[in-house]
Amino acid sequence: MKSELIENLILAHCSGDEGAFHNAIKALVDDEEKKGNTRLSNQIWKAYSGAGNSTLISKKDKLTPDWNSIQSASLLSSPRDKDSMLELYEIVKSDISLDSVVLPQSQKQLVLQILQENNKNEQLLKRNLPPANRLLLCGPPGCGKTMTAYAIAHELHLPLAYVRLDGLVSSYLGQTSVNLRKVFDSVRNQKIVLFLDEFDAIAKKRDDENEMGELKRVVTALLQNFDSIPPNVFLIAATNHEHLLDPAIWRRFNYTITLGLPDEQQRTELIKRWLDDYGVDYKANIKQFVKITSGRNTSQLKDLIMAAAKRQITKERTIITDDLVELLIQQLTNNANGADIIDVLVELKENGISVRALAKAIGVSHTTLDYQLKKGTKEGVLDNGN
């Protein structure tokens, strides 16, 4: 094999340019065939064709793609940042179903509507009706944005390209915009879900005086790439800071879903589900526990139930309400034993947890805690008798 052909092949792969990679493979195959190495040329072409590659979609075909020629990206190679050589995204096969995601009914109905549209892509496009393929998920950390994105990919039976910001954002002038182009070009001819987490890192307002001109160029490049997304790519972006997004970004999304902290009904469903999933043997007042976990996000609730499951295994006994209260206090105070714990205990007492149960959870006497709660002191460390 000629060294320049191998070099071109490697450069095309690292650039993430599927067209260049296709041409480099074709040149290599043709060269081997000219040498009479028909068997080798056939092996190379068969390996390439079987790896999920297909002919690039031309501009005129972007709105009416040939769905038979567009394939799943389960074996798609991720492009890399030129300098760090970090992959720009990771291909994930999600096993999270929509039933596993606990959402308010209105939000779940919107997700179902989006899924139904995408399952009717061909029919919609025949009537010049572009399907919804750009979704923005907003909300605080731990509220289920990533899980929702994974569930959508699962329900669409598509792989998910999870864009890695550590590789995408470069310190070199202009390289971040180049990396964005690599990502969008790489998935353009694939049936795939493209997931941009921490989206505000590359989509901030361009009028922010604290940002360099480089970010403005990145946002402009992002908008241009958004405008050229073909219907076979489903783009999901997620952010904890939607107030930072450039106004022009909002218009590029078909739908926006804001996910908040789980309400009482959601907490009840989540807690009971995880207690069952982790096989926790419990005799606890779940209704009371649901009430006192107000303000906890989905991830924090899951951590609590996992901690309860571990305690059951290590202590070899049934989990009771006192255990759940103790674990919650540990989470709320980061296992502290100082002044801040009083605020937490006062709130839990107001939500119906007895002073005796609180005292047991933090390892102090009932009379000592009762005195300090009544006094309302916030000075020093609770005296636990040591």
Short mmCIF file of C-alpha atoms in Angstrom, two decimals:
data_model
loop_
_atom_site.label_atom_id
_atom_site.label_comp_id
_atom_site.label_asym_id
_atom_site.label_seq_id
_atom_site.Cartn_x
_atom_site.Cartn_y
_atom_site.Cartn_z
CA MET A 1 0.00 0.00 0.00
CA LYS A 2 1.27 3.45 -0.85
CA SER A 3 2.28 5.49 2.19
CA GLU A 4 0.42 8.61 0.99
CA LEU A 5 -2.83 6.64 0.71
CA ILE A 6 -2.46 5.42 4.29
CA GLU A 7 -1.63 8.95 5.43
CA ASN A 8 -4.71 10.37 3.67
CA LEU A 9 -6.85 7.68 5.26
CA ILE A 10 -5.62 8.52 8.78
CA LEU A 11 -6.00 12.27 8.25
CA ALA A 12 -9.54 11.84 6.94
CA HIS A 13 -10.49 9.69 9.94
CA CYS A 14 -9.06 12.16 12.47
CA SER A 15 -10.76 15.11 10.78
CA GLY A 16 -14.17 13.49 11.08
CA ASP A 17 -14.89 14.32 7.42
CA GLU A 18 -16.90 11.31 6.23
CA GLY A 19 -16.64 12.43 2.60
CA ALA A 20 -12.86 12.60 2.74
CA PHE A 21 -12.73 9.25 4.54
CA HIS A 22 -14.94 7.67 1.87
CA ASN A 23 -12.68 9.05 -0.89
CA ALA A 24 -9.54 7.85 0.90
CA ILE A 25 -10.97 4.33 1.23
CA LYS A 26 -12.00 4.34 -2.43
CA ALA A 27 -8.52 5.45 -3.53
CA LEU A 28 -6.95 2.68 -1.44
CA VAL A 29 -9.32 0.06 -2.89
CA ASP A 30 -8.66 1.24 -6.46
CA ASP A 31 -4.90 1.15 -5.91
CA GLU A 32 -5.01 -2.43 -4.63
CA GLU A 33 -7.25 -3.48 -7.51
CA LYS A 34 -4.83 -2.00 -10.05
CA LYS A 35 -2.06 -4.08 -8.47
CA GLY A 36 -4.16 -7.20 -8.96
CA ASN A 37 -4.91 -7.57 -5.25
CA THR A 38 -8.61 -8.09 -5.89
CA ARG A 39 -9.19 -10.13 -2.77
CA LEU A 40 -7.62 -7.48 -0.53
CA SER A 41 -9.47 -4.63 -2.24
CA ASN A 42 -12.75 -6.49 -1.76
CA GLN A 43 -11.97 -7.11 1.91
CA ILE A 44 -11.21 -3.43 2.51
CA TRP A 45 -14.37 -2.27 0.76
CA LYS A 46 -16.51 -4.89 2.52
CA ALA A 47 -15.14 -3.86 5.92
CA TYR A 48 -15.85 -0.20 5.16
CA SER A 49 -19.36 -0.83 3.80
CA GLY A 50 -20.25 -3.00 6.79
CA ALA A 51 -19.24 -0.35 9.34
CA GLY A 52 -22.39 1.71 8.93
CA ASN A 53 -21.05 4.13 6.31
CA SER A 54 -23.17 5.42 3.48
CA THR A 55 -23.14 8.01 0.75
CA LEU A 56 -23.24 11.57 2.02
CA ILE A 57 -26.52 13.44 1.69
CA SER A 58 -26.33 16.24 -0.81
CA LYS A 59 -27.84 19.64 0.00
CA LYS A 60 -30.81 19.11 -2.27
CA ASP A 61 -31.65 15.86 -0.44
CA LYS A 62 -31.47 17.20 3.11
CA LEU A 63 -35.22 17.71 3.42
CA THR A 64 -36.17 14.51 1.59
CA PRO A 65 -33.46 11.98 2.45
CA ASP A 66 -33.27 8.45 1.15
CA TRP A 67 -34.06 6.66 4.41
CA ASN A 68 -32.85 3.35 3.02
CA SER A 69 -29.35 4.75 2.46
CA ILE A 70 -29.08 6.39 5.89
CA GLN A 71 -27.95 3.89 8.48
CA SER A 72 -27.60 3.57 12.21
CA ALA A 73 -24.37 4.91 13.71
CA SER A 74 -23.66 2.07 16.13
CA LEU A 75 -20.14 1.66 14.72
CA LEU A 76 -19.55 5.30 13.82
CA SER A 77 -16.05 6.55 14.63
CA SER A 78 -15.94 9.80 16.56
CA PRO A 79 -13.88 12.69 15.15
CA ARG A 80 -11.14 14.09 17.36
CA ASP A 81 -9.78 17.45 18.41
CA LYS A 82 -6.71 18.14 16.27
CA ASP A 83 -4.42 19.11 19.12
CA SER A 84 -5.54 17.07 22.13
CA MET A 85 -6.70 14.10 19.99
CA LEU A 86 -9.65 13.72 22.40
CA GLU A 87 -12.78 12.22 20.88
CA LEU A 88 -15.50 14.81 20.27
CA TYR A 89 -18.34 12.48 21.17
CA GLU A 90 -19.04 9.04 22.57
CA ILE A 91 -21.52 6.66 20.96
CA VAL A 92 -23.97 5.29 23.54
CA LYS A 93 -26.63 2.63 23.14
CA SER A 94 -29.31 3.58 25.65
CA ASP A 95 -31.36 0.97 27.52
CA ILE A 96 -33.42 3.57 29.41
CA SER A 97 -37.07 3.47 28.37
CA LEU A 98 -39.46 6.40 28.66
CA ASP A 99 -41.36 4.44 31.33
CA SER A 100 -38.25 4.70 33.49
CA VAL A 101 -38.41 8.50 33.44
CA VAL A 102 -40.80 10.10 35.93
CA LEU A 103 -42.12 13.34 34.41
CA PRO A 104 -45.22 15.46 34.97
CA GLN A 105 -48.01 14.30 32.66
CA SER A 106 -47.92 17.40 30.44
CA GLN A 107 -44.18 17.04 29.82
CA LYS A 108 -44.46 13.32 29.16
CA GLN A 109 -47.22 13.96 26.63
CA LEU A 110 -44.98 16.45 24.81
CA VAL A 111 -42.16 13.90 24.65
CA LEU A 112 -44.61 11.32 23.26
CA GLN A 113 -45.79 13.83 20.66
CA ILE A 114 -42.21 14.44 19.55
CA LEU A 115 -41.57 10.69 19.32
CA GLN A 116 -44.73 10.18 17.27
CA GLU A 117 -43.66 12.89 14.83
CA ASN A 118 -40.27 11.27 14.36
CA ASN A 119 -41.83 7.88 13.75
CA LYS A 120 -43.76 9.50 10.87
CA ASN A 121 -40.79 11.30 9.32
CA GLU A 122 -41.33 10.03 5.79
CA GLN A 123 -45.03 10.87 5.71
CA LEU A 124 -44.40 14.36 7.10
CA LEU A 125 -41.62 15.12 4.63
CA LYS A 126 -43.78 14.05 1.68
CA ARG A 127 -46.10 16.90 2.63
CA ASN A 128 -43.21 19.32 3.18
CA LEU A 129 -43.75 19.18 6.94
CA PRO A 130 -40.37 19.01 8.71
CA PRO A 131 -40.55 16.78 11.81
CA ALA A 132 -39.45 18.11 15.19
CA ASN A 133 -35.80 17.11 15.56
CA ARG A 134 -34.41 19.83 17.84
CA LEU A 135 -35.26 19.74 21.55
CA LEU A 136 -33.93 21.92 24.38
CA LEU A 137 -34.06 20.54 27.93
CA CYS A 138 -33.74 23.07 30.76
CA GLY A 139 -33.69 22.74 34.53
CA PRO A 140 -31.49 22.44 37.61
CA PRO A 141 -28.87 19.69 38.04
CA GLY A 142 -30.15 16.23 38.83
CA CYS A 143 -33.68 16.77 37.50
CA GLY A 144 -33.49 14.16 34.72
CA LYS A 145 -32.35 16.00 31.58
CA THR A 146 -29.72 13.43 30.61
CA MET A 147 -32.01 10.53 31.46
CA THR A 148 -34.76 12.04 29.27
CA ALA A 149 -32.33 12.39 26.36
CA TYR A 150 -31.28 8.75 26.77
CA ALA A 151 -34.92 7.65 26.92
CA ILE A 152 -35.73 9.48 23.68
CA ALA A 153 -32.81 7.76 21.94
CA HIS A 154 -34.03 4.41 23.27
CA GLU A 155 -37.61 4.97 22.11
CA LEU A 156 -36.40 6.03 18.65
CA HIS A 157 -34.20 2.90 18.51
CA LEU A 158 -31.20 5.09 17.70
CA PRO A 159 -27.66 5.36 19.07
CA LEU A 160 -26.82 8.54 20.97
CA ALA A 161 -23.73 10.63 20.26
CA TYR A 162 -22.85 12.22 23.60
CA VAL A 163 -20.72 15.27 22.78
CA ARG A 164 -17.73 15.57 25.08
CA LEU A 165 -17.09 19.21 25.99
CA ASP A 166 -13.55 18.43 27.17
CA GLY A 167 -12.67 17.59 23.59
CA LEU A 168 -14.99 20.04 21.85
CA VAL A 169 -13.92 23.26 23.57
CA SER A 170 -10.35 24.11 22.60
CA SER A 171 -8.01 26.79 23.90
CA TYR A 172 -6.76 27.39 20.36
CA LEU A 173 -8.30 30.27 18.42
CA GLY A 174 -10.95 29.03 16.02
CA GLN A 175 -10.52 25.34 16.88
CA THR A 176 -13.80 25.05 18.81
CA SER A 177 -15.75 26.17 15.75
CA VAL A 178 -13.81 23.65 13.66
CA ASN A 179 -14.64 20.92 16.17
CA LEU A 180 -18.32 21.83 16.00
CA ARG A 181 -18.22 21.46 12.23
CA LYS A 182 -16.53 18.07 12.60
CA VAL A 183 -19.27 16.85 14.93
CA PHE A 184 -22.14 17.94 12.71
CA ASP A 185 -20.47 16.72 9.51
CA SER A 186 -19.69 13.37 11.10
CA VAL A 187 -23.32 12.60 12.00
CA ARG A 188 -24.96 14.26 9.01
CA ASN A 189 -25.58 11.04 7.09
CA GLN A 190 -26.52 8.93 10.11
CA LYS A 191 -29.74 8.09 11.90
CA ILE A 192 -28.67 9.25 15.33
CA VAL A 193 -29.47 11.34 18.39
CA LEU A 194 -26.89 14.10 18.92
CA PHE A 195 -26.76 15.14 22.58
CA LEU A 196 -25.13 18.43 23.61
CA ASP A 197 -24.95 18.51 27.41
CA GLU A 198 -23.95 21.68 29.32
CA PHE A 199 -25.10 23.52 26.25
CA ASP A 200 -24.61 26.99 27.72
CA ALA A 201 -20.83 26.48 27.52
CA ILE A 202 -20.97 26.95 23.74
CA ALA A 203 -24.21 28.94 23.30
CA LYS A 204 -23.86 31.95 25.60
CA LYS A 205 -25.22 35.37 24.73
CA ARG A 206 -23.00 37.15 22.27
CA ASP A 207 -23.54 40.50 24.02
CA ASP A 208 -21.77 39.32 27.18
CA GLU A 209 -18.98 41.84 27.77
CA ASN A 210 -16.98 39.34 29.80
CA GLU A 211 -16.66 36.91 26.89
CA MET A 212 -13.95 37.01 24.25
CA GLY A 213 -14.70 37.31 20.56
CA GLU A 214 -13.94 33.61 20.16
CA LEU A 215 -17.20 32.64 21.89
CA LYS A 216 -19.16 34.87 19.53
CA ARG A 217 -17.64 33.02 16.59
CA VAL A 218 -18.52 29.70 18.23
CA VAL A 219 -22.17 30.74 18.65
CA THR A 220 -22.32 31.89 15.04
CA ALA A 221 -20.86 28.57 13.89
CA LEU A 222 -23.33 26.74 16.12
CA LEU A 223 -26.28 28.58 14.55
CA GLN A 224 -25.05 27.79 11.06
CA ASN A 225 -24.74 24.10 11.91
CA PHE A 226 -28.19 24.07 13.49
CA ASP A 227 -29.70 25.48 10.31
CA SER A 228 -28.28 22.63 8.24
CA ILE A 229 -29.31 19.69 10.45
CA PRO A 230 -30.98 17.03 8.28
CA PRO A 231 -34.16 15.33 9.54
CA ASN A 232 -32.35 12.05 10.21
CA VAL A 233 -30.38 13.69 13.05
CA PHE A 234 -32.31 14.33 16.27
CA LEU A 235 -30.53 17.03 18.28
CA ILE A 236 -31.06 17.38 22.03
CA ALA A 237 -29.36 20.13 24.04
CA ALA A 238 -29.45 20.38 27.84
CA THR A 239 -28.59 23.28 30.12
CA ASN A 240 -28.76 24.21 33.79
CA HIS A 241 -28.47 27.91 32.88
CA GLU A 242 -31.00 28.69 30.17
CA HIS A 243 -30.85 32.40 31.09
CA LEU A 244 -27.31 32.48 29.64
CA LEU A 245 -28.31 31.29 26.15
CA ASP A 246 -28.07 33.59 23.15
CA PRO A 247 -31.57 34.74 22.04
CA ALA A 248 -31.00 33.43 18.51
CA ILE A 249 -30.46 29.92 19.88
CA TRP A 250 -34.00 29.64 21.22
CA ARG A 251 -35.52 30.03 17.74
CA ARG A 252 -33.55 27.03 16.47
CA PHE A 253 -35.41 24.57 18.68
CA ASN A 254 -38.77 23.06 17.80
CA TYR A 255 -39.61 22.40 21.44
CA THR A 256 -38.36 23.36 24.89
CA ILE A 257 -39.06 21.30 28.01
CA THR A 258 -38.27 22.68 31.44
CA LEU A 259 -37.69 19.98 34.04
CA GLY A 260 -38.00 20.96 37.68
CA LEU A 261 -37.49 19.27 41.03
CA PRO A 262 -39.80 16.28 41.49
CA ASP A 263 -43.13 17.12 43.13
CA GLU A 264 -44.75 15.01 45.85
CA GLN A 265 -46.38 12.60 43.41
CA GLN A 266 -43.14 12.11 41.47
CA ARG A 267 -41.12 11.61 44.67
CA THR A 268 -43.59 8.98 45.83
CA GLU A 269 -43.32 7.09 42.56
CA LEU A 270 -39.53 7.34 42.41
CA ILE A 271 -38.93 6.29 46.02
CA LYS A 272 -41.26 3.29 45.83
CA ARG A 273 -39.79 2.24 42.48
CA TRP A 274 -36.20 2.35 43.71
CA LEU A 275 -37.03 0.60 46.99
CA ASP A 276 -38.43 -2.20 44.85
CA ASP A 277 -35.61 -2.11 42.28
CA TYR A 278 -32.93 -2.43 44.96
CA GLY A 279 -34.89 -5.04 46.89
CA VAL A 280 -35.06 -2.99 50.10
CA ASP A 281 -36.92 -4.73 52.93
CA TYR A 282 -38.52 -1.82 54.79
CA LYS A 283 -41.14 -0.94 57.35
CA ALA A 284 -41.15 2.82 57.05
CA ASN A 285 -43.60 5.69 56.77
CA ILE A 286 -43.05 6.43 53.09
CA LYS A 287 -45.68 9.17 53.04
CA GLN A 288 -43.80 11.05 55.76
CA PHE A 289 -40.45 10.44 54.08
CA VAL A 290 -41.81 11.81 50.80
CA LYS A 291 -42.91 14.96 52.63
CA ILE A 292 -39.53 15.66 54.23
CA THR A 293 -37.62 15.11 50.96
CA SER A 294 -39.19 18.18 49.37
CA GLY A 295 -36.47 20.10 47.51
CA ARG A 296 -34.34 17.04 46.79
CA ASN A 297 -33.61 16.40 43.12
CA THR A 298 -33.95 13.04 41.38
CA SER A 299 -30.28 12.12 41.76
CA GLN A 300 -30.30 12.93 45.48
CA LEU A 301 -33.41 10.80 46.03
CA LYS A 302 -31.80 7.88 44.24
CA ASP A 303 -28.65 8.25 46.34
CA LEU A 304 -30.79 8.08 49.49
CA ILE A 305 -32.50 4.85 48.47
CA MET A 306 -29.20 3.31 47.39
CA ALA A 307 -27.76 4.22 50.79
CA ALA A 308 -30.78 2.56 52.45
CA ALA A 309 -30.24 -0.59 50.37
CA LYS A 310 -26.57 -0.72 51.40
CA ARG A 311 -27.50 -0.22 55.04
CA GLN A 312 -29.95 -3.12 54.91
CA ILE A 313 -27.24 -5.39 53.52
CA THR A 314 -24.51 -4.28 55.96
CA LYS A 315 -26.75 -4.18 59.06
CA GLU A 316 -28.70 -7.27 58.00
CA ARG A 317 -32.03 -5.88 59.17
CA THR A 318 -35.21 -4.23 57.91
CA ILE A 319 -34.99 -0.51 57.10
CA ILE A 320 -37.27 1.67 59.25
CA THR A 321 -38.26 5.34 59.13
CA ASP A 322 -35.44 6.30 61.54
CA ASP A 323 -32.89 4.95 59.05
CA LEU A 324 -34.30 7.03 56.21
CA VAL A 325 -34.36 10.15 58.41
CA GLU A 326 -30.74 9.60 59.46
CA LEU A 327 -29.61 9.14 55.86
CA LEU A 328 -31.48 12.27 54.81
CA ILE A 329 -29.86 14.31 57.59
CA GLN A 330 -26.44 13.06 56.50
CA GLN A 331 -27.16 14.13 52.95
CA LEU A 332 -28.58 17.53 53.94
CA THR A 333 -25.63 18.37 56.20
CA ASN A 334 -22.84 16.55 54.38
CA ASN A 335 -22.29 14.53 57.59
CA ALA A 336 -21.52 17.70 59.53
CA ASN A 337 -22.06 17.94 63.29
CA GLY A 338 -22.02 21.70 63.70
CA ALA A 339 -24.24 24.75 63.86
CA ASP A 340 -25.86 24.30 60.44
CA ILE A 341 -27.43 21.03 61.51
CA ILE A 342 -29.84 22.91 63.80
CA ASP A 343 -31.54 24.55 60.81
CA VAL A 344 -32.02 21.14 59.19
CA LEU A 345 -33.39 19.59 62.37
CA VAL A 346 -35.81 22.45 62.97
CA GLU A 347 -37.22 22.05 59.45
CA LEU A 348 -37.56 18.27 59.83
CA LYS A 349 -39.30 18.74 63.18
CA GLU A 350 -41.74 21.15 61.54
CA ASN A 351 -42.44 18.46 58.92
CA GLY A 352 -43.51 15.97 61.56
CA ILE A 353 -40.33 14.12 62.59
CA SER A 354 -40.23 13.63 66.35
CA VAL A 355 -37.43 15.06 68.45
CA ARG A 356 -36.71 11.56 69.72
CA ALA A 357 -36.20 10.27 66.15
CA LEU A 358 -33.99 13.26 65.28
CA ALA A 359 -31.92 12.78 68.42
CA LYS A 360 -31.38 9.13 67.61
CA ALA A 361 -30.37 9.99 64.05
CA ILE A 362 -27.60 12.38 65.13
CA GLY A 363 -26.53 10.49 68.24
CA VAL A 364 -27.46 12.92 71.02
CA SER A 365 -29.82 12.59 73.94
CA HIS A 366 -33.46 13.46 73.49
CA THR A 367 -33.39 16.05 76.30
CA THR A 368 -30.26 17.77 74.95
CA LEU A 369 -31.68 18.12 71.46
CA ASP A 370 -35.07 19.23 72.75
CA TYR A 371 -33.39 21.95 74.78
CA GLN A 372 -31.28 23.20 71.88
CA LEU A 373 -34.18 23.20 69.46
CA LYS A 374 -36.35 25.18 71.86
CA LYS A 375 -33.55 27.59 72.54
CA GLY A 376 -32.91 27.91 68.82
CA THR A 377 -29.18 28.13 69.37
CA LYS A 378 -26.80 27.95 66.44
CA GLU A 379 -23.58 28.21 68.40
CA GLY A 380 -20.92 25.53 68.49
CA VAL A 381 -21.19 21.81 68.00
CA LEU A 382 -23.99 19.66 69.35
CA ASP A 383 -22.90 17.91 72.52
CA ASN A 384 -23.20 14.18 71.82
CA GLY A 385 -21.77 13.17 75.14
CA ASN A 386 -18.19 12.64 73.96
#
